[in-house]
XYZ file of N, CA and C in Angstrom:
591
model
N -42.762 279.034 84.116
C -42.690 279.354 85.497
C -41.434 279.865 85.893
N -41.362 281.038 86.781
C -40.180 281.903 87.090
C -40.286 281.887 88.582
N -38.975 281.550 89.267
C -39.092 281.702 90.518
C -39.253 283.115 90.948
N -40.340 283.484 91.876
C -40.417 284.931 92.518
C -40.777 284.957 94.054
N -40.989 286.105 94.324
C -41.646 286.275 95.590
C -42.664 287.051 95.712
N -43.886 287.177 96.070
C -44.943 287.814 96.229
C -44.412 288.983 96.376
N -45.272 290.164 95.392
C -44.560 291.701 95.708
C -45.127 292.202 97.065
N -45.984 291.432 97.778
C -45.949 292.065 98.955
C -45.179 291.498 100.216
N -44.661 290.663 99.670
C -43.285 290.077 100.507
C -42.073 290.788 100.365
N -41.135 290.899 101.221
C -39.918 291.320 101.255
C -39.220 290.546 101.430
N -38.237 290.204 100.484
C -36.947 289.476 100.661
C -35.925 290.340 101.136
N -35.513 290.177 102.405
C -34.529 291.056 102.899
C -33.100 290.774 102.648
N -32.616 289.212 103.006
C -31.420 289.010 102.919
C -30.913 288.559 101.588
N -31.670 287.485 101.175
C -31.340 287.064 99.716
C -32.638 286.555 98.938
N -32.484 286.655 97.687
C -33.691 286.545 96.959
C -34.128 285.156 97.069
N -35.634 284.747 96.523
C -35.951 283.476 96.714
C -36.602 283.140 98.386
N -37.297 281.922 98.485
C -37.838 281.329 99.685
C -36.547 280.773 100.395
N -35.621 280.469 99.962
C -34.519 279.899 100.611
C -33.993 280.779 101.590
N -34.102 282.153 101.257
C -33.504 283.159 102.381
C -34.723 283.203 103.271
N -35.659 283.046 103.067
C -36.783 283.521 104.208
C -36.899 282.142 104.935
N -36.445 281.023 104.215
C -36.211 279.895 105.172
C -35.172 279.966 106.247
N -33.938 280.538 105.785
C -32.794 280.549 106.469
C -33.281 281.717 107.593
N -34.187 282.784 107.147
C -34.557 283.934 108.325
C -35.217 283.123 109.322
N -36.123 282.350 108.842
C -37.214 281.850 109.841
C -36.466 280.527 110.680
N -35.396 280.282 110.353
C -34.570 279.163 110.914
C -34.328 279.688 112.403
N -33.673 280.830 112.267
C -32.891 281.335 113.530
C -34.077 281.974 114.412
N -35.204 282.235 114.185
C -36.102 282.777 114.820
C -36.652 281.793 115.989
N -36.829 280.398 115.338
C -37.118 279.460 116.255
C -36.319 278.964 117.605
N -34.815 279.108 117.019
C -33.816 279.346 118.182
C -34.221 280.181 119.222
N -34.506 281.329 118.810
C -34.591 282.349 119.721
C -36.192 282.263 120.682
N -36.725 281.689 119.824
C -38.220 281.459 120.567
C -38.013 280.628 121.714
N -37.270 279.311 121.455
C -36.912 278.262 122.495
C -36.329 278.735 123.731
N -35.054 279.662 123.225
C -34.303 280.457 124.440
C -35.358 281.597 125.293
N -36.340 282.108 124.530
C -37.123 283.171 125.192
C -37.984 282.194 126.095
N -38.830 281.318 125.638
C -39.651 280.430 126.256
C -38.924 279.902 127.530
N -37.751 279.446 127.177
C -37.200 278.831 128.262
C -36.760 279.775 129.396
N -36.349 280.699 129.144
C -36.284 282.138 130.056
C -37.363 282.357 130.754
N -38.404 282.528 130.052
C -39.628 282.767 130.753
C -40.324 281.643 131.621
N -39.830 280.384 131.427
C -40.883 279.319 132.052
C -39.956 279.111 133.582
N -39.132 279.906 133.974
C -38.249 279.326 135.363
C -39.241 279.750 136.479
N -39.228 278.892 137.343
C -40.115 279.247 138.896
C -38.993 279.586 140.039
N -39.497 279.784 141.008
C -39.222 280.459 142.004
C -38.498 279.455 142.860
N -37.672 279.652 143.754
C -36.451 278.539 144.444
C -37.545 278.120 145.556
N -38.595 278.583 145.913
C -39.390 278.137 146.952
C -38.856 279.167 148.436
N -38.159 279.890 148.369
C -37.696 280.354 149.418
C -38.329 281.364 150.254
N -38.438 281.732 151.212
C -39.471 282.973 151.769
C -39.122 284.188 151.215
N -37.921 284.348 150.832
C -37.298 285.638 150.236
C -37.776 285.944 148.720
N -38.053 285.046 148.289
C -38.722 285.094 146.760
C -40.089 285.576 146.521
N -40.500 285.228 148.194
C -42.304 285.588 147.722
C -42.401 286.941 147.964
N -43.553 287.186 147.493
C -44.232 288.595 147.531
C -43.965 289.208 148.922
N -43.900 290.585 149.050
C -43.655 291.198 150.710
C -44.692 291.184 150.991
N -45.761 291.331 150.098
C -47.422 291.483 150.699
C -47.679 290.582 151.546
N -47.236 289.317 151.550
C -47.724 288.001 152.157
C -47.141 286.688 151.773
N -47.740 285.728 152.179
C -47.461 284.071 152.125
C -47.956 283.857 150.752
N -48.222 284.398 149.473
C -49.041 284.360 148.762
C -48.152 283.353 147.699
N -49.139 282.486 147.268
C -48.361 281.267 146.325
C -48.397 281.808 144.496
N -48.700 282.922 144.741
C -49.155 283.602 143.122
C -47.709 283.992 142.795
N -47.253 283.530 141.631
C -46.084 283.670 140.855
C -45.529 285.249 140.734
N -44.438 285.484 140.808
C -43.835 286.744 140.741
C -42.676 286.675 139.832
N -42.346 287.952 139.108
C -41.270 288.027 138.245
C -39.976 288.208 138.929
N -39.320 287.556 139.122
C -37.839 287.481 139.601
C -37.187 288.473 139.173
N -36.385 289.033 140.212
C -35.330 290.195 139.837
C -34.223 289.605 138.911
N -33.461 290.139 137.732
C -32.250 289.665 137.270
C -31.443 288.949 138.065
N -31.217 289.790 139.126
C -30.160 289.143 140.279
C -30.494 287.672 140.540
N -31.618 287.637 140.550
C -31.894 286.185 141.173
C -32.061 285.046 140.090
N -32.183 285.587 139.091
C -32.471 284.512 138.205
C -31.338 283.280 137.879
N -31.545 281.951 137.918
C -30.500 281.243 137.850
C -30.984 280.356 136.485
N -29.913 280.555 135.735
C -29.786 279.712 134.537
C -30.480 280.505 133.347
N -30.991 281.639 133.436
C -31.493 282.672 132.552
C -30.217 282.965 131.423
N -30.503 282.930 130.368
C -29.359 283.134 129.323
C -29.331 284.686 129.364
N -27.745 285.204 129.257
C -27.652 286.466 129.225
C -27.031 286.867 128.147
N -26.307 287.676 127.787
C -25.808 288.335 126.333
C -24.387 287.693 126.507
N -23.822 287.480 127.566
C -22.754 286.734 127.647
C -22.715 285.349 127.163
N -23.598 284.658 127.573
C -23.713 283.104 127.489
C -24.582 282.902 126.049
N -25.399 283.744 125.661
C -26.413 283.560 124.589
C -26.493 284.832 123.731
N -25.803 285.149 122.456
C -26.073 286.134 121.748
C -27.460 286.575 121.139
N -28.370 285.373 121.345
C -29.439 285.536 120.483
C -30.479 286.100 121.567
N -30.213 286.228 123.003
C -31.114 286.556 123.863
C -31.576 287.752 123.605
N -32.892 288.129 123.774
C -33.548 289.221 123.263
C -34.286 289.795 122.137
N -33.469 288.999 121.035
C -33.714 289.331 119.547
C -34.930 288.885 119.340
N -35.990 289.624 118.446
C -37.449 289.307 118.328
C -37.119 288.069 117.231
N -38.389 287.517 117.736
C -38.631 286.264 117.131
C -39.673 285.752 115.918
N -39.195 285.471 114.878
C -40.596 285.283 113.774
C -40.827 283.638 114.114
N -42.175 283.320 114.267
C -42.813 282.153 114.483
C -43.216 281.934 113.026
N -43.629 280.471 112.878
C -44.260 279.835 111.419
C -45.287 280.677 111.473
N -46.080 281.037 112.213
C -47.632 281.781 111.946
C -47.553 283.081 112.190
N -46.216 283.460 111.941
C -46.354 285.291 112.047
C -46.786 285.729 110.670
N -47.653 286.656 110.893
C -48.044 287.281 109.549
C -46.962 287.880 108.962
N -47.331 288.103 107.651
C -46.217 289.170 106.851
C -46.063 290.410 107.414
N -47.240 291.295 107.889
C -47.016 292.265 108.549
C -46.107 292.439 109.991
N -46.362 291.373 110.613
C -45.688 291.361 111.875
C -44.183 291.049 111.500
N -43.845 289.920 110.377
C -42.599 289.937 110.220
C -41.771 291.071 109.555
N -42.548 291.905 108.707
C -41.958 292.995 108.051
C -41.696 294.239 108.895
N -42.817 294.240 110.159
C -42.172 295.087 111.215
C -40.934 294.764 111.855
N -40.912 293.394 112.185
C -39.425 293.124 112.885
C -38.359 293.763 111.817
N -38.458 293.102 110.561
C -37.406 293.459 109.748
C -37.217 294.879 109.603
N -38.078 295.705 109.589
C -38.128 297.175 109.237
C -37.250 297.841 110.266
N -37.749 297.264 111.479
C -37.134 297.805 112.802
C -35.387 297.353 112.752
N -35.140 296.442 112.202
C -33.369 296.434 112.441
C -32.861 296.980 111.275
N -33.451 296.951 110.009
C -33.174 297.834 108.943
C -32.872 299.407 109.308
N -33.798 299.833 110.139
C -33.998 301.155 110.577
C -32.719 301.246 111.574
N -32.656 300.600 112.140
C -31.458 300.523 113.102
C -30.035 300.572 112.449
N -29.868 299.922 111.424
C -28.715 299.680 110.654
C -28.637 300.884 109.919
N -29.671 301.461 109.196
C -29.575 302.772 108.561
C -28.942 303.933 109.514
N -29.408 303.963 110.849
C -29.097 304.735 111.618
C -28.011 304.817 112.485
N -27.309 303.461 112.302
C -26.080 303.202 113.161
C -24.926 302.880 111.962
N -25.331 303.154 110.617
C -24.344 303.098 109.600
C -23.766 301.474 109.386
N -24.671 300.312 109.963
C -24.500 299.061 109.462
C -24.703 298.703 107.944
N -24.402 297.638 107.414
C -24.719 297.249 106.096
C -26.042 296.912 105.734
N -26.520 297.604 104.975
C -28.031 297.113 104.329
C -28.196 295.805 103.423
N -27.203 295.784 103.015
C -26.927 294.342 102.320
C -25.655 293.608 102.480
N -25.442 292.275 102.517
C -24.412 291.388 102.689
C -23.682 291.621 104.347
N -22.707 291.247 104.243
C -21.987 291.209 105.656
C -21.063 292.545 105.921
N -20.902 293.048 106.934
C -19.976 293.964 107.269
C -18.586 293.982 106.794
N -18.035 295.171 106.062
C -16.843 295.221 105.624
C -16.025 296.015 106.308
N -16.412 297.127 106.325
C -15.807 298.190 107.102
C -16.006 298.215 108.706
N -14.830 298.668 109.383
C -15.101 299.040 110.789
C -16.390 299.750 111.209
N -16.922 300.744 110.327
C -18.088 301.508 110.507
C -19.327 300.415 110.569
N -19.244 299.485 109.375
C -20.390 298.784 109.174
C -20.445 297.548 110.146
N -19.206 297.147 110.802
C -18.996 296.145 111.781
C -20.017 296.839 113.164
N -19.290 297.984 113.395
C -19.769 298.608 114.593
C -21.326 298.792 114.509
N -21.910 299.159 113.231
C -23.297 299.336 113.190
C -24.082 298.171 113.308
N -23.441 296.985 112.775
C -23.917 295.677 112.791
C -24.187 294.836 114.055
N -22.979 295.399 114.995
C -22.869 294.919 116.437
C -23.890 295.643 117.105
N -24.238 297.221 116.890
C -25.031 297.784 117.705
C -26.582 297.328 117.563
N -27.073 297.400 116.458
C -28.071 296.382 115.924
C -28.665 294.984 116.030
N -27.536 294.216 116.455
C -27.778 292.879 116.677
C -28.692 292.336 117.352
N -29.311 292.824 118.528
C -30.427 293.005 119.327
C -31.695 293.037 118.492
N -31.479 293.601 117.644
C -32.999 293.891 116.892
C -33.178 293.099 115.618
N -32.062 292.165 115.249
C -32.451 291.284 114.108
C -33.012 290.035 114.227
N -34.371 290.136 113.715
C -34.962 289.001 113.779
C -34.431 287.328 113.600
N -35.123 286.565 114.356
C -34.335 285.146 114.402
C -35.612 284.434 113.584
N -35.205 283.319 112.933
C -36.292 282.660 112.358
C -36.246 281.276 112.819
N -37.648 280.384 112.545
C -37.706 279.119 113.198
C -37.048 278.292 112.717
N -36.334 277.198 113.396
C -35.353 276.286 112.679
C -36.118 275.255 111.765
N -37.129 275.148 111.684
C -37.890 274.301 110.951
C -37.954 274.957 109.335
N -37.464 276.372 109.221
C -37.418 276.535 107.985
C -35.878 276.866 107.259
N -34.960 276.327 108.112
C -33.685 275.964 107.905
C -33.342 274.873 107.222
N -33.087 274.603 105.994
C -32.701 273.445 105.361
C -31.336 272.684 106.078
N -30.563 273.451 106.707
C -29.441 272.954 107.284
C -29.677 272.477 108.923
N -31.013 272.830 109.448
C -31.247 272.500 110.510
C -32.198 271.453 110.461
N -33.463 271.429 109.401
C -34.597 270.469 109.292
C -34.200 269.370 108.648
N -33.876 268.449 109.012
C -33.617 267.405 107.902
C -34.913 266.955 106.831
N -35.886 267.394 107.285
C -37.192 267.055 106.516
C -37.775 268.162 105.944
N -36.588 269.217 105.914
C -36.965 270.486 105.137
C -37.730 270.172 103.548
N -37.135 269.412 102.806
C -37.610 269.326 101.132
C -39.016 268.565 101.362
N -39.333 267.627 102.347
C -40.514 267.055 102.429
C -41.598 268.036 102.904
N -41.300 268.894 103.901
C -41.930 269.787 104.346
C -42.253 270.968 103.268
N -41.400 271.297 102.561
C -41.603 272.127 101.446
C -42.447 271.724 100.402
N -42.570 270.237 99.878
C -43.495 269.807 99.318
C -44.960 269.799 99.410
N -44.933 269.542 101.070
C -46.472 269.856 101.696
C -46.978 271.182 101.172
N -45.981 272.028 101.639
C -46.588 273.403 101.669
C -46.923 273.837 100.259
N -46.150 273.373 99.131
C -46.450 273.543 97.797
C -48.044 272.954 97.249
N -48.063 271.407 98.203
C -49.248 271.027 97.607
C -50.459 271.676 98.335
N -50.350 272.362 99.423
C -51.172 273.256 100.256
C -51.466 274.300 99.228
N -50.210 275.095 98.862
C -50.574 276.302 97.934
C -51.655 275.765 96.858
N -51.037 274.726 96.105
C -52.100 274.478 94.881
C -53.402 274.172 95.229
N -53.536 273.514 96.503
C -55.132 273.296 96.617
C -56.060 274.384 97.219
N -55.056 275.643 97.462
C -55.740 276.620 97.599
C -55.813 277.580 96.386
N -55.639 277.260 95.515
C -55.722 278.005 93.933
C -54.469 278.760 93.756
N -53.431 278.673 94.355
C -52.000 279.307 94.137
C -51.087 278.087 93.275
N -50.912 278.483 92.181
C -49.775 277.571 91.371
C -48.468 277.942 91.603
N -48.009 276.978 92.457
C -46.663 276.824 92.805
C -45.974 275.710 92.406
N -44.783 275.519 92.516
C -44.295 274.598 92.031
C -42.625 274.323 92.601
N -42.146 273.631 92.938
C -40.675 273.050 93.499
C -39.514 273.530 92.740
N -38.839 274.137 93.249
C -37.585 274.470 92.231
C -36.517 273.781 93.269
N -35.902 272.685 92.600
C -34.923 271.895 93.264
C -35.446 271.387 94.843
N -34.574 271.217 95.744
C -35.272 270.394 96.837
C -35.457 271.547 98.019
N -35.139 272.673 97.722
C -34.881 273.874 98.875
C -35.867 274.992 98.596
N -36.318 275.267 97.449
C -37.224 276.427 97.099
C -38.388 276.128 96.304
N -39.329 277.164 96.095
C -40.201 276.735 95.374
C -40.713 278.417 94.429
N -41.379 278.191 93.350
C -41.744 279.519 92.685
C -43.240 279.479 92.465
N -43.614 280.558 92.030
C -45.281 280.833 91.610
C -45.268 281.147 90.097
N -46.327 280.862 89.580
C -46.573 281.106 88.296
C -47.101 282.593 88.110
N -46.010 283.671 87.572
C -46.206 284.613 87.432
C -47.430 285.202 86.554
N -47.919 284.419 85.400
C -49.114 284.330 84.919
C -50.319 284.683 85.287
N -50.376 284.032 86.603
C -51.537 284.271 87.262
C -51.541 284.890 88.331
N -52.874 286.023 88.460
C -52.770 286.927 89.494
C -52.849 286.129 90.819
N -52.215 286.492 91.908
C -52.493 285.971 93.263
C -53.932 285.919 93.792
N -54.401 285.115 94.338
C -55.839 285.074 94.850
C -56.063 286.035 95.898
N -57.108 286.242 96.563
C -57.273 287.113 97.703
C -56.690 286.263 98.909
N -56.373 287.280 99.854
C -55.820 286.505 100.788
C -54.862 285.530 100.636
N -53.632 286.174 99.887
C -52.647 285.099 99.700
C -51.835 285.179 100.535
N -51.369 286.364 101.445
C -50.648 286.047 102.505
C -51.200 285.116 103.668
N -52.253 285.153 104.054
C -52.946 284.457 104.946
C -52.814 282.837 104.587
N -53.251 282.828 103.136
C -53.146 281.137 102.736
C -51.491 280.691 103.005
N -50.740 281.450 102.319
C -49.320 281.193 102.522
C -48.758 280.970 103.807
N -49.100 281.837 104.936
C -48.764 281.679 106.023
C -49.468 280.288 106.872
N -50.598 279.879 106.483
C -51.382 278.900 106.821
C -50.898 277.463 106.202
N -50.599 277.530 105.187
C -49.825 276.485 104.383
C -48.352 276.286 104.963
N -47.604 277.171 105.467
C -46.222 277.105 105.891
C -46.282 276.305 107.543
N -47.503 276.604 108.127
C -47.636 276.227 109.555
C -48.067 274.796 109.253
N -49.017 274.396 108.289
C -49.480 272.944 108.204
C -48.231 272.174 107.678
N -47.495 272.624 106.956
C -46.350 271.854 106.529
C -45.076 271.661 107.425
N -44.700 272.755 108.140
C -43.480 272.763 108.742
C -43.552 272.591 110.469
N -44.911 272.907 110.845
C -45.131 272.494 112.443
C -44.997 271.271 112.687
N -44.443 270.724 113.612
C -44.479 269.494 114.129
C -44.888 269.279 115.413
């Protein structure tokens, strides 16, 4: 068996599943930020109520009135797209494609860290488009990562996908066997089952 990624999957940053795990880690953090930002309520003052009357219907506060909402100055991840554990391959690829299109247009690095001033400027200009991954898929943030990954591999095997662990933080597929129909959906479902708490 050799480590591989499914041909329909794109490994954007680093080859192998550990790169995908690192990607998904950052997404979760942003998701929490976005959910926290969207969960705020009004202050209850008359000025916060709709001008149409004394309605108890919630309204979206203007940016000037938001209290405690993360801003670019306090949270560099605010506004970045978030990849969830259950995001489909297509959804995930769309997010990465958007970021890479921006990097190409702005002169950012397509591989590795920016080295030249132009690449650094391009990377900065596109930072708001870089997807963030769930922390569950980052071995550095998830103390149960290896155990969760074993559950995922077991799930894949139960669905006819011959996968094995590679060390404690990656897995590989048997290249001699074709992927079953609906491979991507199976992989996503097993990932959710294994990593969602």
